[in-house]
Amino acid sequence: ELLPAEAAEVEAEVEAHHLRGLLQWLREESFVLRVAEWSWDWSSDFPADAAAVTDVEHSLRCTQAHREFRELFEVQAQEYLQRHGLGQELFLSLAARHAEATGAAPDEALQDVV
């Protein structure tokens, strides 16, 4: 049986392992190529003029592009979770605990596992 401090250390290692694992999964060459191809296909639909980007509302095409882009990442992340037997809620709680334990803000939580 592990002492509480040892159990916390093991838990922290598991959290970091899965955060690092998902990050590596998202960096896989086949996925990066899919994102690059998707980006190329959509590149002509986005305004070249920076002023147009700051408009209050975006076109429905931009909304559709955003949805597809998000879905690319969500599907890839779900594949990682399924392969490792992790539910989405469990993974999110692992990530939250890791951020809390490291004192990192949500957008900085992966800094120490990269």
CSV table of C-alpha atoms in Angstrom, one decimal:
chain,number,residue,atom,x,y,z
A,1,GLU,CA,0.0,0.0,0.0
A,2,LEU,CA,1.3,3.4,-0.9
A,3,LEU,CA,1.7,6.3,1.5
A,4,PRO,CA,-0.4,9.3,0.7
A,5,ALA,CA,2.6,11.3,-0.6
A,6,GLU,CA,3.6,8.3,-2.8
A,7,ALA,CA,0.1,8.0,-4.1
A,8,ALA,CA,-0.1,11.7,-5.0
A,9,GLU,CA,3.3,11.4,-6.8
A,10,VAL,CA,2.0,8.4,-8.8
A,11,GLU,CA,-1.2,10.2,-9.6
A,12,ALA,CA,0.8,13.2,-10.8
A,13,GLU,CA,2.9,11.0,-13.0
A,14,VAL,CA,-0.3,9.5,-14.5
A,15,GLU,CA,-1.8,12.9,-15.1
A,16,ALA,CA,1.4,14.2,-16.8
A,17,HIS,CA,1.7,10.9,-18.8
A,18,HIS,CA,-1.8,11.3,-20.3
A,19,LEU,CA,-1.4,15.0,-21.0
A,20,ARG,CA,1.9,14.4,-22.7
A,21,GLY,CA,0.3,11.4,-24.5
A,22,LEU,CA,-2.5,13.4,-25.9
A,23,LEU,CA,-0.2,16.2,-27.0
A,24,GLN,CA,2.0,13.7,-28.8
A,25,TRP,CA,-1.2,12.1,-30.4
A,26,LEU,CA,-2.1,15.6,-31.7
A,27,ARG,CA,1.4,15.9,-33.2
A,28,GLU,CA,1.3,12.7,-35.1
A,29,GLU,CA,2.4,13.2,-38.7
A,30,SER,CA,-0.8,11.8,-40.2
A,31,PHE,CA,-3.0,14.1,-38.1
A,32,VAL,CA,-0.8,17.2,-38.8
A,33,LEU,CA,-1.0,16.4,-42.5
A,34,ARG,CA,-4.8,16.2,-42.3
A,35,VAL,CA,-4.9,19.6,-40.6
A,36,ALA,CA,-2.6,21.0,-43.2
A,37,GLU,CA,-4.7,19.7,-46.0
A,38,TRP,CA,-7.9,21.0,-44.4
A,39,SER,CA,-6.2,24.4,-43.9
A,40,TRP,CA,-5.2,24.5,-47.5
A,41,ASP,CA,-8.7,23.6,-48.7
A,42,TRP,CA,-10.2,26.4,-46.6
A,43,SER,CA,-7.5,29.1,-47.0
A,44,SER,CA,-9.2,30.8,-49.9
A,45,ASP,CA,-12.4,31.2,-47.9
A,46,PHE,CA,-10.9,33.4,-45.3
A,47,PRO,CA,-10.5,37.2,-45.9
A,48,ALA,CA,-7.0,38.3,-46.8
A,49,ASP,CA,-7.8,41.8,-45.4
A,50,ALA,CA,-7.0,41.9,-41.7
A,51,ALA,CA,-9.7,44.6,-41.2
A,52,ALA,CA,-12.4,42.1,-42.4
A,53,VAL,CA,-11.3,39.7,-39.6
A,54,THR,CA,-12.3,42.1,-36.9
A,55,ASP,CA,-15.9,42.4,-38.1
A,56,VAL,CA,-18.4,41.6,-35.3
A,57,GLU,CA,-20.0,38.8,-37.2
A,58,HIS,CA,-18.3,36.1,-39.3
A,59,SER,CA,-19.9,34.5,-42.4
A,60,LEU,CA,-21.6,31.2,-42.1
A,61,ARG,CA,-18.7,29.7,-44.1
A,62,CYS,CA,-16.3,30.8,-41.3
A,63,THR,CA,-18.6,29.3,-38.7
A,64,GLN,CA,-18.7,26.0,-40.6
A,65,ALA,CA,-14.9,26.1,-41.0
A,66,HIS,CA,-14.4,26.6,-37.3
A,67,ARG,CA,-16.8,23.7,-36.5
A,68,GLU,CA,-14.9,21.4,-38.9
A,69,PHE,CA,-11.5,22.5,-37.5
A,70,ARG,CA,-12.7,21.8,-33.9
A,71,GLU,CA,-14.1,18.5,-35.0
A,72,LEU,CA,-10.8,17.4,-36.4
A,73,PHE,CA,-9.2,17.9,-33.0
A,74,GLU,CA,-12.1,16.4,-31.1
A,75,VAL,CA,-12.1,13.2,-33.1
A,76,GLN,CA,-8.4,12.9,-32.7
A,77,ALA,CA,-8.6,13.4,-29.0
A,78,GLN,CA,-11.4,10.9,-28.6
A,79,GLU,CA,-9.3,8.3,-30.4
A,80,TYR,CA,-6.6,8.8,-27.8
A,81,LEU,CA,-9.0,8.6,-25.0
A,82,GLN,CA,-10.6,5.4,-26.3
A,83,ARG,CA,-7.3,3.7,-26.9
A,84,HIS,CA,-6.3,4.4,-23.3
A,85,GLY,CA,-9.6,3.6,-21.8
A,86,LEU,CA,-10.2,7.1,-20.6
A,87,GLY,CA,-13.5,8.9,-20.5
A,88,GLN,CA,-13.7,12.5,-21.4
A,89,GLU,CA,-14.8,13.5,-17.9
A,90,LEU,CA,-11.9,11.5,-16.3
A,91,PHE,CA,-9.4,13.1,-18.7
A,92,LEU,CA,-10.7,16.6,-18.0
A,93,SER,CA,-10.5,15.9,-14.2
A,94,LEU,CA,-6.9,14.7,-14.7
A,95,ALA,CA,-6.0,17.8,-16.6
A,96,ALA,CA,-7.7,20.0,-14.0
A,97,ARG,CA,-5.9,18.3,-11.1
A,98,HIS,CA,-2.6,18.6,-13.0
A,99,ALA,CA,-3.2,22.4,-13.5
A,100,GLU,CA,-4.1,22.8,-9.9
A,101,ALA,CA,-1.1,20.8,-8.6
A,102,THR,CA,1.3,22.8,-10.8
A,103,GLY,CA,-0.4,26.1,-10.1
A,104,ALA,CA,-0.7,26.7,-13.9
A,105,ALA,CA,-3.5,28.6,-15.5
A,106,PRO,CA,-5.7,26.5,-17.8
A,107,ASP,CA,-3.9,27.9,-20.9
A,108,GLU,CA,-0.5,27.1,-19.3
A,109,ALA,CA,-1.3,23.6,-18.0
A,110,LEU,CA,0.7,21.8,-20.7
A,111,GLN,CA,3.8,24.0,-20.4
A,112,ASP,CA,5.6,21.6,-18.1
A,113,VAL,CA,4.6,18.4,-20.0
A,114,VAL,CA,5.8,19.6,-23.4
